[in-house]
mmCIF file with all atom_site columns, C-alpha atoms in Angstrom:
data_model
loop_
_atom_site.group_PDB
_atom_site.id
_atom_site.type_symbol
_atom_site.label_atom_id
_atom_site.label_alt_id
_atom_site.label_comp_id
_atom_site.label_asym_id
_atom_site.label_entity_id
_atom_site.label_seq_id
_atom_site.pdbx_PDB_ins_code
_atom_site.Cartn_x
_atom_site.Cartn_y
_atom_site.Cartn_z
_atom_site.occupancy
_atom_site.B_iso_or_equiv
_atom_site.pdbx_formal_charge
_atom_site.auth_seq_id
_atom_site.auth_comp_id
_atom_site.auth_asym_id
_atom_site.auth_atom_id
_atom_site.pdbx_PDB_model_num
ATOM 1   C CA . UNK A 1 1   ? -17.243 8.187   -19.484 1.00 53.00 ? 29  UNK A CA 1
ATOM 2   C CA . UNK A 1 2   ? -13.605 7.581   -20.330 1.00 69.00 ? 30  UNK A CA 1
ATOM 3   C CA . UNK A 1 3   ? -11.228 5.425   -18.337 1.00 84.00 ? 31  UNK A CA 1
ATOM 4   C CA . UNK A 1 4   ? -8.412  7.095   -16.421 1.00 95.00 ? 32  UNK A CA 1
ATOM 5   C CA . UNK A 1 5   ? -5.183  6.002   -18.092 1.00 96.00 ? 33  UNK A CA 1
ATOM 6   C CA . UNK A 1 6   ? -2.604  6.964   -15.472 1.00 98.00 ? 34  UNK A CA 1
ATOM 7   C CA . UNK A 1 7   ? -1.902  4.623   -12.560 1.00 98.00 ? 35  UNK A CA 1
ATOM 8   C CA . UNK A 1 8   ? 0.531   5.535   -9.766  1.00 98.00 ? 36  UNK A CA 1
ATOM 9   C CA . UNK A 1 9   ? 1.659   2.669   -7.498  1.00 98.00 ? 37  UNK A CA 1
ATOM 10  C CA . UNK A 1 10  ? 2.988   3.298   -3.978  1.00 98.00 ? 38  UNK A CA 1
ATOM 11  C CA . UNK A 1 11  ? 4.783   0.567   -2.006  1.00 98.00 ? 39  UNK A CA 1
ATOM 12  C CA . UNK A 1 12  ? 4.692   0.042   1.743   1.00 98.00 ? 40  UNK A CA 1
ATOM 13  C CA . UNK A 1 13  ? 7.249   -0.441  4.482   1.00 97.00 ? 41  UNK A CA 1
ATOM 14  C CA . UNK A 1 14  ? 10.177  -2.910  4.397   1.00 98.00 ? 42  UNK A CA 1
ATOM 15  C CA . UNK A 1 15  ? 9.970   -3.279  0.583   1.00 98.00 ? 43  UNK A CA 1
ATOM 16  C CA . UNK A 1 16  ? 10.494  -1.157  -2.525  1.00 97.00 ? 44  UNK A CA 1
ATOM 17  C CA . UNK A 1 17  ? 8.595   -0.538  -5.729  1.00 97.00 ? 45  UNK A CA 1
ATOM 18  C CA . UNK A 1 18  ? 9.979   -3.571  -7.572  1.00 97.00 ? 46  UNK A CA 1
ATOM 19  C CA . UNK A 1 19  ? 7.315   -5.739  -5.947  1.00 97.00 ? 47  UNK A CA 1
ATOM 20  C CA . UNK A 1 20  ? 4.763   -4.104  -8.239  1.00 98.00 ? 48  UNK A CA 1
ATOM 21  C CA . UNK A 1 21  ? 6.394   -5.604  -11.356 1.00 98.00 ? 49  UNK A CA 1
ATOM 22  C CA . UNK A 1 22  ? 3.685   -8.167  -12.157 1.00 98.00 ? 50  UNK A CA 1
ATOM 23  C CA . UNK A 1 23  ? 0.881   -5.650  -11.546 1.00 98.00 ? 51  UNK A CA 1
ATOM 24  C CA . UNK A 1 24  ? 2.767   -3.131  -13.687 1.00 98.00 ? 52  UNK A CA 1
ATOM 25  C CA . UNK A 1 25  ? 3.038   -5.601  -16.562 1.00 98.00 ? 53  UNK A CA 1
ATOM 26  C CA . UNK A 1 26  ? -0.655  -6.486  -16.451 1.00 98.00 ? 54  UNK A CA 1
ATOM 27  C CA . UNK A 1 27  ? -1.739  -2.837  -16.440 1.00 98.00 ? 55  UNK A CA 1
ATOM 28  C CA . UNK A 1 28  ? 0.671   -1.657  -19.134 1.00 98.00 ? 56  UNK A CA 1
ATOM 29  C CA . UNK A 1 29  ? -0.410  -4.600  -21.294 1.00 98.00 ? 57  UNK A CA 1
ATOM 30  C CA . UNK A 1 30  ? -3.935  -3.180  -21.085 1.00 96.00 ? 58  UNK A CA 1
ATOM 31  C CA . UNK A 1 31  ? -2.802  0.248   -22.228 1.00 96.00 ? 59  UNK A CA 1
ATOM 32  C CA . UNK A 1 32  ? -2.367  2.059   -18.909 1.00 97.00 ? 60  UNK A CA 1
ATOM 33  C CA . UNK A 1 33  ? 0.454   4.486   -18.221 1.00 98.00 ? 61  UNK A CA 1
ATOM 34  C CA . UNK A 1 34  ? 1.908   3.142   -14.968 1.00 98.00 ? 62  UNK A CA 1
ATOM 35  C CA . UNK A 1 35  ? 4.358   4.922   -12.675 1.00 98.00 ? 63  UNK A CA 1
ATOM 36  C CA . UNK A 1 36  ? 5.968   3.293   -9.637  1.00 98.00 ? 64  UNK A CA 1
ATOM 37  C CA . UNK A 1 37  ? 6.895   5.557   -6.734  1.00 98.00 ? 65  UNK A CA 1
ATOM 38  C CA . UNK A 1 38  ? 10.141  4.710   -4.938  1.00 98.00 ? 66  UNK A CA 1
ATOM 39  C CA . UNK A 1 39  ? 9.494   6.026   -1.442  1.00 96.00 ? 67  UNK A CA 1
ATOM 40  C CA . UNK A 1 40  ? 12.519  6.388   0.871   1.00 96.00 ? 68  UNK A CA 1
ATOM 41  C CA . UNK A 1 41  ? 10.162  5.447   3.769   1.00 97.00 ? 69  UNK A CA 1
ATOM 42  C CA . UNK A 1 42  ? 12.096  7.699   6.163   1.00 97.00 ? 70  UNK A CA 1
ATOM 43  C CA . UNK A 1 43  ? 9.083   9.906   6.937   1.00 98.00 ? 71  UNK A CA 1
ATOM 44  C CA . UNK A 1 44  ? 5.473   10.206  5.857   1.00 98.00 ? 72  UNK A CA 1
ATOM 45  C CA . UNK A 1 45  ? 6.055   13.818  4.835   1.00 98.00 ? 73  UNK A CA 1
ATOM 46  C CA . UNK A 1 46  ? 8.999   12.837  2.651   1.00 98.00 ? 74  UNK A CA 1
ATOM 47  C CA . UNK A 1 47  ? 7.109   9.988   0.996   1.00 98.00 ? 75  UNK A CA 1
ATOM 48  C CA . UNK A 1 48  ? 4.152   12.259  0.267   1.00 98.00 ? 76  UNK A CA 1
ATOM 49  C CA . UNK A 1 49  ? 6.543   14.736  -1.375  1.00 98.00 ? 77  UNK A CA 1
ATOM 50  C CA . UNK A 1 50  ? 8.033   12.009  -3.592  1.00 98.00 ? 78  UNK A CA 1
ATOM 51  C CA . UNK A 1 51  ? 4.542   10.810  -4.527  1.00 98.00 ? 79  UNK A CA 1
ATOM 52  C CA . UNK A 1 52  ? 3.513   14.380  -5.396  1.00 98.00 ? 80  UNK A CA 1
ATOM 53  C CA . UNK A 1 53  ? 6.506   14.628  -7.726  1.00 98.00 ? 81  UNK A CA 1
ATOM 54  C CA . UNK A 1 54  ? 5.271   11.599  -9.652  1.00 98.00 ? 82  UNK A CA 1
ATOM 55  C CA . UNK A 1 55  ? 1.689   12.898  -9.713  1.00 98.00 ? 83  UNK A CA 1
ATOM 56  C CA . UNK A 1 56  ? 2.896   16.288  -10.980 1.00 98.00 ? 84  UNK A CA 1
ATOM 57  C CA . UNK A 1 57  ? 4.508   14.556  -13.961 1.00 98.00 ? 85  UNK A CA 1
ATOM 58  C CA . UNK A 1 58  ? 1.298   12.868  -15.165 1.00 97.00 ? 86  UNK A CA 1
ATOM 59  C CA . UNK A 1 59  ? -0.533  14.199  -18.225 1.00 95.00 ? 87  UNK A CA 1
ATOM 60  C CA . UNK A 1 60  ? -3.995  13.832  -16.732 1.00 95.00 ? 88  UNK A CA 1
ATOM 61  C CA . UNK A 1 61  ? -5.907  12.352  -13.803 1.00 96.00 ? 89  UNK A CA 1
ATOM 62  C CA . UNK A 1 62  ? -4.459  9.346   -11.987 1.00 97.00 ? 90  UNK A CA 1
ATOM 63  C CA . UNK A 1 63  ? -5.625  6.433   -9.901  1.00 98.00 ? 91  UNK A CA 1
ATOM 64  C CA . UNK A 1 64  ? -3.385  6.391   -6.836  1.00 98.00 ? 92  UNK A CA 1
ATOM 65  C CA . UNK A 1 65  ? -2.710  2.934   -5.377  1.00 98.00 ? 93  UNK A CA 1
ATOM 66  C CA . UNK A 1 66  ? -1.102  2.106   -2.032  1.00 98.00 ? 94  UNK A CA 1
ATOM 67  C CA . UNK A 1 67  ? -0.077  -1.147  -0.360  1.00 98.00 ? 95  UNK A CA 1
ATOM 68  C CA . UNK A 1 68  ? 0.281   -1.452  3.420   1.00 98.00 ? 96  UNK A CA 1
ATOM 69  C CA . UNK A 1 69  ? 2.007   1.695   4.767   1.00 98.00 ? 97  UNK A CA 1
ATOM 70  C CA . UNK A 1 70  ? 1.574   3.060   1.238   1.00 98.00 ? 98  UNK A CA 1
ATOM 71  C CA . UNK A 1 71  ? -2.082  3.459   2.191   1.00 98.00 ? 99  UNK A CA 1
ATOM 72  C CA . UNK A 1 72  ? -1.074  6.148   4.675   1.00 98.00 ? 100 UNK A CA 1
ATOM 73  C CA . UNK A 1 73  ? 0.972   7.830   1.935   1.00 98.00 ? 101 UNK A CA 1
ATOM 74  C CA . UNK A 1 74  ? -1.928  7.892   -0.543  1.00 98.00 ? 102 UNK A CA 1
ATOM 75  C CA . UNK A 1 75  ? -4.350  9.031   2.163   1.00 98.00 ? 103 UNK A CA 1
ATOM 76  C CA . UNK A 1 76  ? -2.263  12.201  2.536   1.00 98.00 ? 104 UNK A CA 1
ATOM 77  C CA . UNK A 1 77  ? -0.918  12.531  -1.021  1.00 98.00 ? 105 UNK A CA 1
ATOM 78  C CA . UNK A 1 78  ? -4.289  11.701  -2.566  1.00 98.00 ? 106 UNK A CA 1
ATOM 79  C CA . UNK A 1 79  ? -5.582  15.196  -1.939  1.00 98.00 ? 107 UNK A CA 1
ATOM 80  C CA . UNK A 1 80  ? -3.471  16.209  -4.961  1.00 98.00 ? 108 UNK A CA 1
ATOM 81  C CA . UNK A 1 81  ? -5.682  17.728  -7.662  1.00 97.00 ? 109 UNK A CA 1
ATOM 82  C CA . UNK A 1 82  ? -4.553  15.108  -10.168 1.00 97.00 ? 110 UNK A CA 1
ATOM 83  C CA . UNK A 1 83  ? -5.877  12.139  -8.180  1.00 97.00 ? 111 UNK A CA 1
ATOM 84  C CA . UNK A 1 84  ? -9.215  10.802  -9.414  1.00 97.00 ? 112 UNK A CA 1
ATOM 85  C CA . UNK A 1 85  ? -9.505  7.763   -7.140  1.00 97.00 ? 113 UNK A CA 1
ATOM 86  C CA . UNK A 1 86  ? -7.716  5.839   -4.398  1.00 98.00 ? 114 UNK A CA 1
ATOM 87  C CA . UNK A 1 87  ? -7.070  2.099   -4.272  1.00 98.00 ? 115 UNK A CA 1
ATOM 88  C CA . UNK A 1 88  ? -5.970  0.458   -1.030  1.00 98.00 ? 116 UNK A CA 1
ATOM 89  C CA . UNK A 1 89  ? -4.291  -2.964  -1.310  1.00 98.00 ? 117 UNK A CA 1
ATOM 90  C CA . UNK A 1 90  ? -4.203  -4.622  2.148   1.00 98.00 ? 118 UNK A CA 1
ATOM 91  C CA . UNK A 1 91  ? -3.373  -1.127  3.298   1.00 98.00 ? 119 UNK A CA 1
ATOM 92  C CA . UNK A 1 92  ? -3.669  1.261   6.194   1.00 98.00 ? 120 UNK A CA 1
ATOM 93  C CA . UNK A 1 93  ? -6.281  3.978   5.680   1.00 98.00 ? 121 UNK A CA 1
ATOM 94  C CA . UNK A 1 94  ? -5.755  6.506   8.477   1.00 98.00 ? 122 UNK A CA 1
ATOM 95  C CA . UNK A 1 95  ? -8.077  9.387   9.243   1.00 98.00 ? 123 UNK A CA 1
ATOM 96  C CA . UNK A 1 96  ? -7.031  12.908  10.206  1.00 98.00 ? 124 UNK A CA 1
ATOM 97  C CA . UNK A 1 97  ? -4.462  12.937  13.046  1.00 98.00 ? 125 UNK A CA 1
ATOM 98  C CA . UNK A 1 98  ? -3.931  9.159   12.794  1.00 98.00 ? 126 UNK A CA 1
ATOM 99  C CA . UNK A 1 99  ? -0.752  7.316   11.822  1.00 98.00 ? 127 UNK A CA 1
ATOM 100 C CA . UNK A 1 100 ? 0.154   3.714   11.135  1.00 97.00 ? 128 UNK A CA 1
ATOM 101 C CA . UNK A 1 101 ? 1.555   3.734   14.667  1.00 96.00 ? 129 UNK A CA 1
ATOM 102 C CA . UNK A 1 102 ? -1.778  4.684   16.209  1.00 96.00 ? 130 UNK A CA 1
ATOM 103 C CA . UNK A 1 103 ? -3.649  2.166   14.044  1.00 95.00 ? 131 UNK A CA 1
ATOM 104 C CA . UNK A 1 104 ? -1.500  -0.761  15.226  1.00 93.00 ? 132 UNK A CA 1
ATOM 105 C CA . UNK A 1 105 ? -1.118  0.387   18.845  1.00 91.00 ? 133 UNK A CA 1
ATOM 106 C CA . UNK A 1 106 ? -3.950  -1.717  20.265  1.00 85.00 ? 134 UNK A CA 1
ATOM 107 C CA . UNK A 1 107 ? -4.197  -5.047  18.389  1.00 84.00 ? 135 UNK A CA 1
ATOM 108 C CA . UNK A 1 108 ? -7.250  -7.217  18.922  1.00 84.00 ? 136 UNK A CA 1
ATOM 109 C CA . UNK A 1 109 ? -6.790  -10.230 21.218  1.00 87.00 ? 137 UNK A CA 1
ATOM 110 C CA . UNK A 1 110 ? -5.404  -13.154 19.261  1.00 88.00 ? 138 UNK A CA 1
ATOM 111 C CA . UNK A 1 111 ? -4.476  -11.062 16.224  1.00 88.00 ? 139 UNK A CA 1
ATOM 112 C CA . UNK A 1 112 ? -1.140  -11.935 14.593  1.00 89.00 ? 140 UNK A CA 1
ATOM 113 C CA . UNK A 1 113 ? 1.638   -9.575  15.657  1.00 89.00 ? 141 UNK A CA 1
ATOM 114 C CA . UNK A 1 114 ? 4.136   -8.570  12.949  1.00 94.00 ? 142 UNK A CA 1
ATOM 115 C CA . UNK A 1 115 ? 7.705   -9.632  13.860  1.00 96.00 ? 143 UNK A CA 1
ATOM 116 C CA . UNK A 1 116 ? 9.060   -6.070  13.977  1.00 96.00 ? 144 UNK A CA 1
ATOM 117 C CA . UNK A 1 117 ? 12.464  -5.884  15.627  1.00 97.00 ? 145 UNK A CA 1
ATOM 118 C CA . UNK A 1 118 ? 13.438  -3.103  18.068  1.00 97.00 ? 146 UNK A CA 1
ATOM 119 C CA . UNK A 1 119 ? 14.419  0.122   16.281  1.00 96.00 ? 147 UNK A CA 1
ATOM 120 C CA . UNK A 1 120 ? 17.992  0.508   15.039  1.00 96.00 ? 148 UNK A CA 1
ATOM 121 C CA . UNK A 1 121 ? 19.077  4.144   14.679  1.00 96.00 ? 149 UNK A CA 1
ATOM 122 C CA . UNK A 1 122 ? 15.483  5.204   14.119  1.00 97.00 ? 150 UNK A CA 1
ATOM 123 C CA . UNK A 1 123 ? 14.598  2.468   11.636  1.00 97.00 ? 151 UNK A CA 1
ATOM 124 C CA . UNK A 1 124 ? 12.607  -0.760  11.799  1.00 98.00 ? 152 UNK A CA 1
ATOM 125 C CA . UNK A 1 125 ? 13.129  -4.181  10.213  1.00 98.00 ? 153 UNK A CA 1
ATOM 126 C CA . UNK A 1 126 ? 11.186  -7.417  10.274  1.00 98.00 ? 154 UNK A CA 1
ATOM 127 C CA . UNK A 1 127 ? 12.802  -10.555 11.688  1.00 98.00 ? 155 UNK A CA 1
ATOM 128 C CA . UNK A 1 128 ? 14.226  -12.265 8.605   1.00 97.00 ? 156 UNK A CA 1
ATOM 129 C CA . UNK A 1 129 ? 13.415  -15.724 9.908   1.00 97.00 ? 157 UNK A CA 1
ATOM 130 C CA . UNK A 1 130 ? 9.758   -14.805 10.396  1.00 97.00 ? 158 UNK A CA 1
ATOM 131 C CA . UNK A 1 131 ? 9.355   -12.542 7.366   1.00 98.00 ? 159 UNK A CA 1
ATOM 132 C CA . UNK A 1 132 ? 7.937   -15.134 4.986   1.00 97.00 ? 160 UNK A CA 1
ATOM 133 C CA . UNK A 1 133 ? 5.268   -16.443 7.346   1.00 97.00 ? 161 UNK A CA 1
ATOM 134 C CA . UNK A 1 134 ? 4.093   -12.959 8.319   1.00 97.00 ? 162 UNK A CA 1
ATOM 135 C CA . UNK A 1 135 ? 4.495   -10.965 5.120   1.00 98.00 ? 163 UNK A CA 1
ATOM 136 C CA . UNK A 1 136 ? 4.659   -13.349 2.178   1.00 98.00 ? 164 UNK A CA 1
ATOM 137 C CA . UNK A 1 137 ? 3.124   -16.681 3.107   1.00 97.00 ? 165 UNK A CA 1
ATOM 138 C CA . UNK A 1 138 ? 1.882   -17.437 -0.422  1.00 98.00 ? 166 UNK A CA 1
ATOM 139 C CA . UNK A 1 139 ? 4.949   -16.176 -2.289  1.00 97.00 ? 167 UNK A CA 1
ATOM 140 C CA . UNK A 1 140 ? 7.425   -18.820 -3.572  1.00 97.00 ? 168 UNK A CA 1
ATOM 141 C CA . UNK A 1 141 ? 9.939   -19.474 -0.757  1.00 97.00 ? 169 UNK A CA 1
ATOM 142 C CA . UNK A 1 142 ? 12.958  -18.263 -2.726  1.00 97.00 ? 170 UNK A CA 1
ATOM 143 C CA . UNK A 1 143 ? 11.197  -14.995 -3.548  1.00 97.00 ? 171 UNK A CA 1
ATOM 144 C CA . UNK A 1 144 ? 10.013  -14.530 0.022   1.00 98.00 ? 172 UNK A CA 1
ATOM 145 C CA . UNK A 1 145 ? 13.566  -15.081 1.250   1.00 98.00 ? 173 UNK A CA 1
ATOM 146 C CA . UNK A 1 146 ? 14.831  -12.473 -1.175  1.00 97.00 ? 174 UNK A CA 1
ATOM 147 C CA . UNK A 1 147 ? 12.218  -10.016 0.093   1.00 98.00 ? 175 UNK A CA 1
ATOM 148 C CA . UNK A 1 148 ? 13.368  -10.707 3.658   1.00 98.00 ? 176 UNK A CA 1
ATOM 149 C CA . UNK A 1 149 ? 17.049  -10.254 2.789   1.00 98.00 ? 177 UNK A CA 1
ATOM 150 C CA . UNK A 1 150 ? 16.493  -7.094  0.710   1.00 97.00 ? 178 UNK A CA 1
ATOM 151 C CA . UNK A 1 151 ? 14.405  -5.236  3.275   1.00 97.00 ? 179 UNK A CA 1
ATOM 152 C CA . UNK A 1 152 ? 14.266  -1.466  3.107   1.00 96.00 ? 180 UNK A CA 1
ATOM 153 C CA . UNK A 1 153 ? 14.663  0.223   6.522   1.00 96.00 ? 181 UNK A CA 1
ATOM 154 C CA . UNK A 1 154 ? 11.308  1.645   7.613   1.00 98.00 ? 182 UNK A CA 1
ATOM 155 C CA . UNK A 1 155 ? 11.686  4.913   9.494   1.00 98.00 ? 183 UNK A CA 1
ATOM 156 C CA . UNK A 1 156 ? 9.969   5.687   12.767  1.00 97.00 ? 184 UNK A CA 1
ATOM 157 C CA . UNK A 1 157 ? 9.052   8.987   11.118  1.00 97.00 ? 185 UNK A CA 1
ATOM 158 C CA . UNK A 1 158 ? 7.064   7.020   8.557   1.00 98.00 ? 186 UNK A CA 1
ATOM 159 C CA . UNK A 1 159 ? 5.435   4.799   11.172  1.00 97.00 ? 187 UNK A CA 1
ATOM 160 C CA . UNK A 1 160 ? 4.418   7.768   13.310  1.00 98.00 ? 188 UNK A CA 1
ATOM 161 C CA . UNK A 1 161 ? 3.715   10.354  10.619  1.00 98.00 ? 189 UNK A CA 1
ATOM 162 C CA . UNK A 1 162 ? 0.160   11.647  11.056  1.00 98.00 ? 190 UNK A CA 1
ATOM 163 C CA . UNK A 1 163 ? -2.322  12.425  8.314   1.00 98.00 ? 191 UNK A CA 1
ATOM 164 C CA . UNK A 1 164 ? -3.427  16.073  8.156   1.00 98.00 ? 192 UNK A CA 1
ATOM 165 C CA . UNK A 1 165 ? -6.556  15.447  6.062   1.00 98.00 ? 193 UNK A CA 1
ATOM 166 C CA . UNK A 1 166 ? -7.778  12.100  4.719   1.00 98.00 ? 194 UNK A CA 1
ATOM 167 C CA . UNK A 1 167 ? -8.127  12.092  0.942   1.00 98.00 ? 195 UNK A CA 1
ATOM 168 C CA . UNK A 1 168 ? -10.722 9.298   1.107   1.00 98.00 ? 196 UNK A CA 1
ATOM 169 C CA . UNK A 1 169 ? -13.179 11.778  2.588   1.00 98.00 ? 197 UNK A CA 1
ATOM 170 C CA . UNK A 1 170 ? -13.249 13.571  -0.769  1.00 97.00 ? 198 UNK A CA 1
ATOM 171 C CA . UNK A 1 171 ? -12.134 10.944  -3.323  1.00 97.00 ? 199 UNK A CA 1
ATOM 172 C CA . UNK A 1 172 ? -13.810 7.654   -4.293  1.00 97.00 ? 200 UNK A CA 1
ATOM 173 C CA . UNK A 1 173 ? -11.984 4.633   -2.886  1.00 98.00 ? 201 UNK A CA 1
ATOM 174 C CA . UNK A 1 174 ? -11.530 0.937   -3.514  1.00 98.00 ? 202 UNK A CA 1
ATOM 175 C CA . UNK A 1 175 ? -10.084 -1.580  -1.062  1.00 98.00 ? 203 UNK A CA 1
ATOM 176 C CA . UNK A 1 176 ? -8.738  -5.124  -1.543  1.00 98.00 ? 204 UNK A CA 1
ATOM 177 C CA . UNK A 1 177 ? -8.779  -7.209  1.651   1.00 98.00 ? 205 UNK A CA 1
ATOM 178 C CA . UNK A 1 178 ? -6.180  -9.989  1.847   1.00 98.00 ? 206 UNK A CA 1
ATOM 179 C CA . UNK A 1 179 ? -7.990  -12.628 3.881   1.00 98.00 ? 207 UNK A CA 1
ATOM 180 C CA . UNK A 1 180 ? -4.829  -14.525 4.925   1.00 97.00 ? 208 UNK A CA 1
ATOM 181 C CA . UNK A 1 181 ? -2.881  -11.411 5.930   1.00 97.00 ? 209 UNK A CA 1
ATOM 182 C CA . UNK A 1 182 ? -0.698  -11.829 9.039   1.00 97.00 ? 210 UNK A CA 1
ATOM 183 C CA . UNK A 1 183 ? 0.626   -8.246  9.060   1.00 97.00 ? 211 UNK A CA 1
ATOM 184 C CA . UNK A 1 184 ? -2.636  -6.274  9.031   1.00 97.00 ? 212 UNK A CA 1
ATOM 185 C CA . UNK A 1 185 ? -5.442  -8.477  10.417  1.00 96.00 ? 213 UNK A CA 1
ATOM 186 C CA . UNK A 1 186 ? -8.297  -8.881  7.898   1.00 97.00 ? 214 UNK A CA 1
ATOM 187 C CA . UNK A 1 187 ? -10.905 -7.574  10.407  1.00 96.00 ? 215 UNK A CA 1
ATOM 188 C CA . UNK A 1 188 ? -8.869  -4.371  10.711  1.00 96.00 ? 216 UNK A CA 1
ATOM 189 C CA . UNK A 1 189 ? -8.702  -4.112  6.920   1.00 97.00 ? 217 UNK A CA 1
ATOM 190 C CA . UNK A 1 190 ? -12.465 -4.512  6.656   1.00 98.00 ? 218 UNK A CA 1
ATOM 191 C CA . UNK A 1 191 ? -13.047 -1.878  9.338   1.00 97.00 ? 219 UNK A CA 1
ATOM 192 C CA . UNK A 1 192 ? -10.803 0.630   7.569   1.00 98.00 ? 220 UNK A CA 1
ATOM 193 C CA . UNK A 1 193 ? -12.415 -0.133  4.221   1.00 98.00 ? 221 UNK A CA 1
ATOM 194 C CA . UNK A 1 194 ? -15.880 0.381   5.676   1.00 98.00 ? 222 UNK A CA 1
ATOM 195 C CA . UNK A 1 195 ? -14.866 3.662   7.261   1.00 97.00 ? 223 UNK A CA 1
ATOM 196 C CA . UNK A 1 196 ? -13.566 4.999   3.968   1.00 97.00 ? 224 UNK A CA 1
ATOM 197 C CA . UNK A 1 197 ? -16.761 4.038   2.166   1.00 97.00 ? 225 UNK A CA 1
ATOM 198 C CA . UNK A 1 198 ? -14.681 2.011   -0.272  1.00 98.00 ? 226 UNK A CA 1
ATOM 199 C CA . UNK A 1 199 ? -15.887 -0.496  -2.814  1.00 97.00 ? 227 UNK A CA 1
ATOM 200 C CA . UNK A 1 200 ? -14.428 -3.670  -1.304  1.00 98.00 ? 228 UNK A CA 1
ATOM 201 C CA . UNK A 1 201 ? -13.062 -6.856  -2.783  1.00 97.00 ? 229 UNK A CA 1
ATOM 202 C CA . UNK A 1 202 ? -11.658 -9.828  -0.866  1.00 98.00 ? 230 UNK A CA 1
ATOM 203 C CA . UNK A 1 203 ? -9.068  -12.310 -2.088  1.00 98.00 ? 231 UNK A CA 1
ATOM 204 C CA . UNK A 1 204 ? -7.390  -15.197 -0.268  1.00 97.00 ? 232 UNK A CA 1
ATOM 205 C CA . UNK A 1 205 ? -3.788  -14.138 -0.020  1.00 97.00 ? 233 UNK A CA 1
ATOM 206 C CA . UNK A 1 206 ? -0.971  -12.949 2.220   1.00 98.00 ? 234 UNK A CA 1
ATOM 207 C CA . UNK A 1 207 ? 0.078   -9.380  2.965   1.00 98.00 ? 235 UNK A CA 1
ATOM 208 C CA . UNK A 1 208 ? 2.183   -9.590  -0.208  1.00 98.00 ? 236 UNK A CA 1
ATOM 209 C CA . UNK A 1 209 ? -0.973  -10.065 -2.270  1.00 98.00 ? 237 UNK A CA 1
ATOM 210 C CA . UNK A 1 210 ? 0.290   -7.562  -4.832  1.00 98.00 ? 238 UNK A CA 1
ATOM 211 C CA . UNK A 1 211 ? 3.091   -10.059 -5.536  1.00 98.00 ? 239 UNK A CA 1
ATOM 212 C CA . UNK A 1 212 ? 1.169   -13.326 -5.202  1.00 98.00 ? 240 UNK A CA 1
ATOM 213 C CA . UNK A 1 213 ? -2.169  -12.298 -6.751  1.00 97.00 ? 241 UNK A CA 1
ATOM 214 C CA . UNK A 1 214 ? -1.302  -9.573  -9.279  1.00 98.00 ? 242 UNK A CA 1
ATOM 215 C CA . UNK A 1 215 ? -4.331  -10.348 -11.466 1.00 98.00 ? 243 UNK A CA 1
ATOM 216 C CA . UNK A 1 216 ? -6.772  -9.619  -8.635  1.00 98.00 ? 244 UNK A CA 1
ATOM 217 C CA . UNK A 1 217 ? -4.914  -6.440  -7.732  1.00 98.00 ? 245 UNK A CA 1
ATOM 218 C CA . UNK A 1 218 ? -4.794  -5.221  -11.332 1.00 98.00 ? 246 UNK A CA 1
ATOM 219 C CA . UNK A 1 219 ? -8.495  -5.992  -11.769 1.00 98.00 ? 247 UNK A CA 1
ATOM 220 C CA . UNK A 1 220 ? -9.515  -3.816  -8.833  1.00 98.00 ? 248 UNK A CA 1
ATOM 221 C CA . UNK A 1 221 ? -7.303  -0.981  -10.080 1.00 98.00 ? 249 UNK A CA 1
ATOM 222 C CA . UNK A 1 222 ? -8.938  -1.242  -13.506 1.00 97.00 ? 250 UNK A CA 1
ATOM 223 C CA . UNK A 1 223 ? -12.371 -1.067  -11.881 1.00 96.00 ? 251 UNK A CA 1
ATOM 224 C CA . UNK A 1 224 ? -11.382 2.160   -10.162 1.00 97.00 ? 252 UNK A CA 1
ATOM 225 C CA . UNK A 1 225 ? -9.976  3.593   -13.394 1.00 96.00 ? 253 UNK A CA 1
ATOM 226 C CA . UNK A 1 226 ? -13.132 2.702   -15.343 1.00 95.00 ? 254 UNK A CA 1
ATOM 227 C CA . UNK A 1 227 ? -15.404 4.497   -12.887 1.00 86.00 ? 255 UNK A CA 1
ATOM 228 C CA . UNK A 1 228 ? -13.618 7.822   -13.318 1.00 63.00 ? 256 UNK A CA 1
ATOM 229 C CA . UNK A 1 229 ? -13.832 10.340  -16.117 1.00 47.00 ? 257 UNK A CA 1
#
């Protein structure tokens, strides 16, 4: 069985694809062809379309990877014929007719609540002063501050976009739980991972685990690629 050589990385809300840089370097160093999707994060439908454009350009099967809200994107976009496997990195994994909005609507008692500010013209931001503690607690402070100050507006259409069919019902999945996550509670991550039937790994890290623990993230992606022909 040959290893899939194409990896497509999908970022989540409030950030852009540049956060994947360290993961990108590790994977390309090992001979993978890595593409980074730059989602506008205005709507789920729009982000799926952009992801499909990248998948259409690949020369063979791909492992499709999503972080956070990017998990909703890959759950919908992953039904693309070119997707061999899905990898969720501290990500939402909705089922049919679910959205990120429905998944976060009823947090468990005592669970950390992301510091999302009231919508501005249909877009959401995180409180800059609370960004580091919630999103990037194990990222160097200067880098976490830059992430806070360079936030990408996250559209209500992305938050509330519903999945039509969940790709994880037909494609093999992997899931990396960030055990120190204060954006998506680890118990919620584990529940979503179990529901998808994913092969699960756990690493101590913040929601920005793809930035702070790129080796662990790249390793799980390589596992997924090696299991596909």
